[in-house]
Tab-separated table of C-alpha atoms in Angstrom:
chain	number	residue	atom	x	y	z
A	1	UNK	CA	89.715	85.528	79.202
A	2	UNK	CA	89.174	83.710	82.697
A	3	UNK	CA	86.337	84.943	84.834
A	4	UNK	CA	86.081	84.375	88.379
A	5	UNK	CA	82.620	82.058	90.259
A	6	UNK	CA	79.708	84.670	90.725
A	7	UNK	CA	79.949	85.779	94.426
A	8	UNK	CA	76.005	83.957	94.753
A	9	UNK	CA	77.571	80.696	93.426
A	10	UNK	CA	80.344	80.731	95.564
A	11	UNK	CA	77.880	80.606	98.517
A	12	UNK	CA	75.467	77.713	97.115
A	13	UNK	CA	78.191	75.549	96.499
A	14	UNK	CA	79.800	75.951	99.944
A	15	UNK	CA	76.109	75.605	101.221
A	16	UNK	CA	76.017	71.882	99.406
A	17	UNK	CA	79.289	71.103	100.614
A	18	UNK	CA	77.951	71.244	103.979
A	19	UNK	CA	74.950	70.105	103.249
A	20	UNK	CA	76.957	66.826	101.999
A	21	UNK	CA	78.791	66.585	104.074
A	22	UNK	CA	76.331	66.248	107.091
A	23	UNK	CA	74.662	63.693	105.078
A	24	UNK	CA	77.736	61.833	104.627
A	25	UNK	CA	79.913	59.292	106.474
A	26	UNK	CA	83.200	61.138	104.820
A	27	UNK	CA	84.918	64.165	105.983
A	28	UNK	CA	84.591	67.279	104.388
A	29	UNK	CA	87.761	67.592	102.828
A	30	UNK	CA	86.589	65.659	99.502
A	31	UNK	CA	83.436	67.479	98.742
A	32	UNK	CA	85.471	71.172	99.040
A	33	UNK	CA	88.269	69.622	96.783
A	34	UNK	CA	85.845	68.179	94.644
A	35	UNK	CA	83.783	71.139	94.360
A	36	UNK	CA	86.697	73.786	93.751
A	37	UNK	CA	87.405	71.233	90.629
A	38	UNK	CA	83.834	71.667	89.301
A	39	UNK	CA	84.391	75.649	89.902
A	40	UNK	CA	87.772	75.590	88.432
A	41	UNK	CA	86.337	74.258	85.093
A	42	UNK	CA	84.273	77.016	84.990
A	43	UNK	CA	85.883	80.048	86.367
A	44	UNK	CA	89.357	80.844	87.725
A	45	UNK	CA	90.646	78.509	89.808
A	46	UNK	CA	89.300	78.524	93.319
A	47	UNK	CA	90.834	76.722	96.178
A	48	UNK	CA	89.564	73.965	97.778
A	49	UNK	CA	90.815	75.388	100.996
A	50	UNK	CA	88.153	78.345	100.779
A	51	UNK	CA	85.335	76.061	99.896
A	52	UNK	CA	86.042	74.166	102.841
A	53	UNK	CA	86.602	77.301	105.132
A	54	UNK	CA	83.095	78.710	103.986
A	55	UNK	CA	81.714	75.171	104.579
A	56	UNK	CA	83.124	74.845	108.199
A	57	UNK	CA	81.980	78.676	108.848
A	58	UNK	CA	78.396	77.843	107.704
A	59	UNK	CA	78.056	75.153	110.334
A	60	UNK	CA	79.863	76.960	112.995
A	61	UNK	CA	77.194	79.577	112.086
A	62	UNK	CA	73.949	76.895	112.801
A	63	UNK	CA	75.802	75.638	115.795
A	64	UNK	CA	76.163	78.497	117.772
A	65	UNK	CA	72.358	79.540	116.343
A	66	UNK	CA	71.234	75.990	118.138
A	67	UNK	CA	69.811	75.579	115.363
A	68	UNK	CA	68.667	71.732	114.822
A	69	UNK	CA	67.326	71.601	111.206
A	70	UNK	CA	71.127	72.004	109.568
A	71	UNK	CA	70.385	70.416	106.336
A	72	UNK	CA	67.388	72.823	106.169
A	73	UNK	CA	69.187	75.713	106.607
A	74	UNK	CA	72.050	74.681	104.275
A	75	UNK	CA	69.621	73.595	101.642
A	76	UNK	CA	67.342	76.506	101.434
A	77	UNK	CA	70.283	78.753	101.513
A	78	UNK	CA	71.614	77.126	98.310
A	79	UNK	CA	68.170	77.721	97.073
A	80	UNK	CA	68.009	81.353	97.537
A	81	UNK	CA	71.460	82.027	96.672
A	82	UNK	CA	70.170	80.382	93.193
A	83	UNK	CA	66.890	81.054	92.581
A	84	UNK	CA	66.737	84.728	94.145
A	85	UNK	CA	68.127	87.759	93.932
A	86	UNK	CA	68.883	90.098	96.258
A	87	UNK	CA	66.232	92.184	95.262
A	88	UNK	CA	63.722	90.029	95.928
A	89	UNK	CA	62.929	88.871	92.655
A	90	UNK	CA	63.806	85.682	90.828
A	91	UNK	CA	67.395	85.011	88.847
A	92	UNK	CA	67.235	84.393	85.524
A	93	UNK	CA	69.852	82.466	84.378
A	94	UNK	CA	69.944	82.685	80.501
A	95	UNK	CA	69.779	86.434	79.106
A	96	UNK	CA	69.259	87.518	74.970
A	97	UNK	CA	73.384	87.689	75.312
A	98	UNK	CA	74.483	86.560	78.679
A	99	UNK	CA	74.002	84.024	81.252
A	100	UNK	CA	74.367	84.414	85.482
A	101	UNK	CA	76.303	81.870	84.794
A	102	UNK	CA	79.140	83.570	82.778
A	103	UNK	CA	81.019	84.853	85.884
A	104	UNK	CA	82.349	88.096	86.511
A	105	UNK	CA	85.783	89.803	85.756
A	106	UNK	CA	86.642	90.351	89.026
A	107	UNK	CA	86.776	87.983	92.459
A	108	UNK	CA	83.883	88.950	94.109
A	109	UNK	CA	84.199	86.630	97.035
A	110	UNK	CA	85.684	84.910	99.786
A	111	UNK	CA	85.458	82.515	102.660
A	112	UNK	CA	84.807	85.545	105.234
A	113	UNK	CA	82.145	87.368	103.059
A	114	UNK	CA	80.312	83.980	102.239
A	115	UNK	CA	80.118	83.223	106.013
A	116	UNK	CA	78.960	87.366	107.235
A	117	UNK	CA	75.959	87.030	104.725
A	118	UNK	CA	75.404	83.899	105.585
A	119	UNK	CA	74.760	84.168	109.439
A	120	UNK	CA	71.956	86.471	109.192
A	121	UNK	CA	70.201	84.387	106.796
A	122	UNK	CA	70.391	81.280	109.857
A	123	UNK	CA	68.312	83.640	112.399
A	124	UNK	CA	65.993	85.012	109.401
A	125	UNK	CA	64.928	81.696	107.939
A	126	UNK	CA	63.429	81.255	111.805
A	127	UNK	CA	61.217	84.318	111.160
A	128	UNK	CA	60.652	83.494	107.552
A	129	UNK	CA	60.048	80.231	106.937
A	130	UNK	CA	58.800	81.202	103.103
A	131	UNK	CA	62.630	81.519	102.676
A	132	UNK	CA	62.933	77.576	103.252
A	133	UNK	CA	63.237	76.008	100.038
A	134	UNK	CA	60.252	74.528	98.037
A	135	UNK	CA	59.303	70.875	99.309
A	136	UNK	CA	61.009	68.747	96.379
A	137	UNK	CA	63.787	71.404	94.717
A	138	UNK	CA	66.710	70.351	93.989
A	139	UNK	CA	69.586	71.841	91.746
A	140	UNK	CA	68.300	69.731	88.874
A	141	UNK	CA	64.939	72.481	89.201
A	142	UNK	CA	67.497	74.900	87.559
A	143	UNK	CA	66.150	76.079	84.747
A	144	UNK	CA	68.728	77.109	82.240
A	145	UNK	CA	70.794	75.509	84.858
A	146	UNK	CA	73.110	73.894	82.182
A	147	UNK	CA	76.021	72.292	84.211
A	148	UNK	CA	74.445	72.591	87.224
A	149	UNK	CA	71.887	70.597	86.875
A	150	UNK	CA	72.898	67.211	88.718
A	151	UNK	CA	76.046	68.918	90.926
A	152	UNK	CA	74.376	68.360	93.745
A	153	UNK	CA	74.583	64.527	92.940
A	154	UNK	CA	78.374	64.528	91.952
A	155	UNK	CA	79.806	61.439	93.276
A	156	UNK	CA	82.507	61.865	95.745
A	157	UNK	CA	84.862	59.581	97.752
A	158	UNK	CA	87.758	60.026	100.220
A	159	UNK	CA	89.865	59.814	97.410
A	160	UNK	CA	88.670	62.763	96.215
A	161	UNK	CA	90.771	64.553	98.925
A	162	UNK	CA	93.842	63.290	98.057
């Protein structure tokens, strides 16, 4: 049986695609379509179309915060999205029968909800800078990451997009 991203994943990824793309000399097109492949391997099929509409939402949200440090933002976002939970305490990935990573039976998100909790996080990170991301992590500091170890570093082109 198919299960769809986790809701937390969802939001990393789109958080990366931004990241990328800001980084990048392509458009964004080919990192959402490229993404929503990685997803779809994994979980029921997303569309690149939502990837890209949480992407563009998440820098719509640092623009109209004036907020200069974008790559920041979208980086340590990934990172708590990942690494924490919304309890406050740190995600585990593997479990004695289960791993975060196993998805859930249900959709759980969207474009529109990835964007609302993302917002707050752009004007909280300002008055909590221990939410930035440690100096040097990257997705390959997943541990019991398994395939997502190394997204982050996916090559992508224009073609990509096509």
């Amino acid at each position: 049986m198919s299960r769809y991203c986790p809701e937390w994943l969802f939001g990393a990824v789109s958080a990366l695609i931004g990241n990328r793309f800001i980084s990048s000399s392509l458009p964004i097109e080919p990192f959402a379509v490229k993404y929503a492949q990685i997803l779809s391997e994994k979980y029921v099929a997303i569309p690149d179309t939502m990837l890209l509409s949480a992407a563009e939402g998440f820098l719509r949200a640092i623009i109209e915060a004036n907020s200069e440090d974008a790559d920041v933002i979208l980086h340590s976002f990934a990172y708590n999205r990942l690494m924490i939970l919304p309890s406050g305490e740190s995600r585990k990935f593997k479990g004695l029968f289960s791993s975060a990573l196993d998805g859930s039976k249900e959709c759980e998100y969207s474009a529109e909800q990835a964007v609302k909790s993302f917002k707050p996080f752009v004007y909280m990170i300002r008055a909590k800078p221990a939410l930035a991301a440690p100096a040097g992590w990257t997705w390959d500091n997943i541990e019991d990451g398994d395939w997502l170890r190394g997204i982050q570093d996916i090559e992508v082109s224009i073609l990509d997009s096509l």
